[in-house]
Amino acid sequence: MNSTLKKTLQIGVSLFVGILLIYLLYRNTDTEKMLNTLLNADYRFVFLSMLLGCLAHWSRGVRWVIALRPLGYKIQKRRAFVAVMTGYLMNTAVPRAGEVARCMFLKRTDKLPIATSLGSVIGERALDFILLVSITTTTFFVEWEIIKGFLDKYADFGIYERAFYDNLWLIWVLIFVVAISLVFMYFYREQILKNNFVIKIRLFLAGIWQGVSSITKLNRKQQLFYIIHTLIIWACYHLMIYVLFFSIEETSNLTVMAGFTAMVMAGVGMVIPIPGGTGSFHVFVMYTLIAYGIEEQPAKTFAAFAHGAQTLMILVIGGVSMATGLYLWARNPNAKNTEEQKHSF
């Protein structure tokens, strides 16, 4: 099986899974009631949520510009934003393709080597992953009673607790296996390091290190702005969900912490390799709202509303961004715009 056919099948299967999830989730939904809720929604908050999404993506582009400065590249902010939005547009069709797409965009427009830009992207993803884990852990601790109540309602959580304590011996077995593995790796380290798979992993980790280490090379002002834009990104991710609560009457009384929980679970849904998080986003957000006492029908409606609003924003702005990129390439496919290279942060 060639790589193109394999990739096509992967995309087809993931899209089928997404459509199947949507069907199973909404097949018994009162469509008339859902449409009535959407028609009576307060679209001021929908528009605000979309603006916050744009702000998050703009800050992601600016943060990328800052990270590339120590590597010797002065990229214009609006081009970085267009590249980021092009990447998000690609993600709606092909999961995980956006990172490469935005790097290819800057290669064509600014002659930025893909390996260099991809290293910085991997670095920022590593940082975002650390922040997501931190936010998730904090949210679960703060909202544990609500989460545990939900799990007890839909699954016998006590079974898992008892299973854990009754099988503690497995932890010791795991520790022993890990210790033996480390000893084996130490004595056969030379052969292991020559393995092609291990070499690929080392190159991947080297790319992450290159991207992460670029942050340490920033001066104090650049580091400050890098941190500020990181905080803006995650604040906007939270507010995108939270302000949307006020657009529908049934969710308008949800708390700020409910917004954090919904953001985390929406993030989990988007990480699943399904185009645009279709289906997976809806499932995780819907059950999150149910955990906070929202009835199933409005929870489903909100999940569709939230996903639809952000997808529309990405399709519109991402589509304009991609069209802009194609126009620039067609207009001047080989030349480097030296005037824009003079721009500095």
Coordinates of C-alpha atoms in Angstrom, one line a residue, residues 133-323:
V133 CA -1.7 19.3 31.5
S134 CA -1.3 21.9 34.3
I135 CA -4.8 23.4 33.6
T136 CA -6.3 20.0 33.4
T137 CA -4.8 18.8 36.7
T138 CA -5.8 22.0 38.5
T139 CA -9.4 21.8 37.1
F140 CA -9.8 18.2 38.1
F141 CA -8.7 19.0 41.6
V142 CA -11.0 22.0 42.0
E143 CA -14.0 20.4 40.3
W144 CA -13.4 16.8 41.5
E145 CA -16.7 16.5 43.3
I146 CA -18.6 17.3 40.2
I147 CA -16.5 15.1 38.0
K148 CA -16.7 12.2 40.5
G149 CA -20.4 12.6 40.8
F150 CA -20.7 12.4 37.0
L151 CA -18.5 9.3 36.9
D152 CA -20.5 7.6 39.7
K153 CA -23.7 8.3 37.8
Y154 CA -22.5 6.9 34.4
A155 CA -20.0 4.3 35.7
D156 CA -19.3 2.6 39.0
F157 CA -16.2 4.6 39.9
G158 CA -15.9 2.5 43.1
I159 CA -15.1 -0.5 41.0
Y160 CA -12.0 1.2 39.6
E161 CA -10.9 2.4 43.0
R162 CA -11.2 -1.1 44.5
A163 CA -9.5 -2.6 41.4
F164 CA -6.6 -0.2 41.9
Y165 CA -6.1 -1.0 45.6
D166 CA -6.6 -4.7 45.1
N167 CA -3.9 -4.8 42.4
L168 CA -1.1 -2.6 43.9
W169 CA 1.2 -5.6 43.3
L170 CA 1.0 -4.7 39.6
I171 CA 2.8 -1.4 40.3
W172 CA 5.7 -3.3 41.8
V173 CA 5.8 -5.6 38.8
L174 CA 5.9 -2.5 36.5
I175 CA 8.7 -1.0 38.5
F176 CA 10.7 -4.2 38.2
V177 CA 10.1 -4.4 34.5
V178 CA 11.2 -0.8 34.0
A179 CA 14.3 -1.4 36.1
I180 CA 15.3 -4.5 34.0
S181 CA 14.6 -2.6 30.8
L182 CA 16.8 0.3 31.9
V183 CA 19.7 -2.1 32.7
F184 CA 19.2 -3.8 29.3
M185 CA 19.2 -0.5 27.5
Y186 CA 22.4 0.6 29.3
F187 CA 24.4 -2.5 28.3
Y188 CA 23.1 -2.5 24.7
R189 CA 23.0 1.3 24.3
E190 CA 25.4 1.3 21.2
Q191 CA 23.2 -1.1 19.2
I192 CA 20.0 0.7 20.3
L193 CA 21.3 4.1 19.3
K194 CA 22.0 2.8 15.8
N195 CA 18.4 1.6 15.3
N196 CA 16.5 3.6 12.6
F197 CA 13.4 4.0 14.8
V198 CA 15.5 5.3 17.7
I199 CA 17.3 7.7 15.3
K200 CA 14.0 9.1 14.2
I201 CA 13.0 9.6 17.8
R202 CA 16.2 11.4 18.6
L203 CA 15.8 13.7 15.6
F204 CA 12.2 14.4 16.7
L205 CA 13.4 15.2 20.3
A206 CA 16.2 17.3 18.8
G207 CA 13.6 19.4 16.9
I208 CA 11.6 19.9 20.1
W209 CA 14.8 21.0 21.9
Q210 CA 15.6 23.4 19.1
G211 CA 12.2 25.0 19.3
V212 CA 12.1 25.1 23.1
S213 CA 15.7 26.4 23.4
S214 CA 15.0 29.3 21.1
I215 CA 12.9 30.7 23.9
T216 CA 15.9 30.8 26.2
K217 CA 17.8 32.9 23.6
L218 CA 15.2 35.7 23.7
N219 CA 16.1 38.9 25.5
R220 CA 14.0 39.9 28.5
K221 CA 11.6 42.0 26.6
Q222 CA 11.0 39.3 24.0
Q223 CA 10.6 36.7 26.8
L224 CA 8.0 38.9 28.5
F225 CA 6.0 39.3 25.3
Y226 CA 6.3 35.6 24.6
I227 CA 4.8 34.8 28.0
I228 CA 2.1 37.5 27.6
H229 CA 1.0 36.1 24.3
T230 CA 0.9 32.5 25.7
L231 CA -1.4 33.7 28.5
I232 CA -3.6 35.6 26.0
I233 CA -3.9 32.4 23.9
W234 CA -5.1 30.3 26.9
A235 CA -7.2 33.0 28.3
C236 CA -9.0 33.3 25.0
Y237 CA -9.4 29.6 24.7
H238 CA -11.3 29.7 28.1
L239 CA -13.3 32.8 27.3
M240 CA -14.3 31.4 23.9
I241 CA -16.3 28.7 25.7
Y242 CA -17.3 30.8 28.8
V243 CA -18.9 33.8 26.9
L244 CA -20.8 31.4 24.7
F245 CA -22.6 30.1 27.8
F246 CA -24.5 33.4 27.9
S247 CA -25.8 33.0 24.3
I248 CA -28.2 30.2 25.4
E249 CA -30.5 30.6 28.4
E250 CA -30.0 27.0 29.7
T251 CA -26.2 27.5 30.0
S252 CA -26.1 31.1 31.1
N253 CA -25.8 30.2 34.8
L254 CA -22.7 28.1 34.4
T255 CA -19.6 29.2 36.3
V256 CA -16.1 30.2 35.3
M257 CA -14.8 26.9 36.4
A258 CA -17.3 25.1 34.3
G259 CA -15.8 27.1 31.4
F260 CA -12.3 25.7 32.3
T261 CA -13.7 22.1 32.5
A262 CA -15.5 22.5 29.1
M263 CA -12.3 24.0 27.6
V264 CA -10.2 21.1 28.8
M265 CA -12.6 18.5 27.6
A266 CA -13.1 20.3 24.2
G267 CA -9.3 20.2 23.9
V268 CA -9.4 16.5 24.4
G269 CA -12.0 16.2 21.7
M270 CA -9.9 18.2 19.3
V271 CA -6.8 16.2 20.0
I272 CA -8.5 13.0 18.8
P273 CA -7.4 12.5 15.1
I274 CA -10.8 13.3 13.6
P275 CA -11.1 16.2 11.0
G276 CA -12.0 19.4 12.9
G277 CA -12.9 17.4 16.0
T278 CA -16.2 16.6 14.4
G279 CA -18.1 14.3 16.7
S280 CA -15.4 14.0 19.4
F281 CA -15.7 17.7 20.4
H282 CA -19.5 17.4 20.6
V283 CA -19.4 14.2 22.8
F284 CA -16.9 15.6 25.3
V285 CA -18.5 19.0 25.6
M286 CA -22.0 17.6 25.9
Y287 CA -21.1 15.2 28.7
T288 CA -19.2 18.0 30.5
L289 CA -22.3 20.2 30.5
I290 CA -24.4 17.2 31.7
A291 CA -22.0 16.8 34.6
Y292 CA -22.8 20.4 35.6
G293 CA -26.6 19.7 35.6
I294 CA -27.5 20.8 32.1
E295 CA -30.2 18.7 30.5
E296 CA -29.1 16.5 27.5
Q297 CA -31.0 18.5 24.8
P298 CA -29.5 22.0 25.6
A299 CA -26.1 20.3 26.2
K300 CA -26.2 18.8 22.7
T301 CA -27.3 22.2 21.3
F302 CA -24.5 24.1 23.0
A303 CA -21.9 21.6 21.8
A304 CA -23.1 21.9 18.2
F305 CA -23.3 25.7 18.6
A306 CA -19.8 26.1 20.0
H307 CA -18.2 23.8 17.4
G308 CA -20.1 25.4 14.6
A309 CA -19.2 29.0 15.6
Q310 CA -15.4 28.3 15.8
T311 CA -15.5 26.1 12.6
L312 CA -17.2 28.9 10.7
M313 CA -14.6 31.4 11.9
I314 CA -11.7 29.1 10.8
L315 CA -13.4 28.3 7.4
V316 CA -13.9 32.0 6.7
I317 CA -10.6 33.5 7.9
G318 CA -8.6 30.4 7.1
G319 CA -10.1 30.4 3.6
V320 CA -9.2 34.0 3.1
S321 CA -5.7 33.3 4.4
M322 CA -5.2 30.4 2.1
A323 CA -6.5 32.5 -0.9

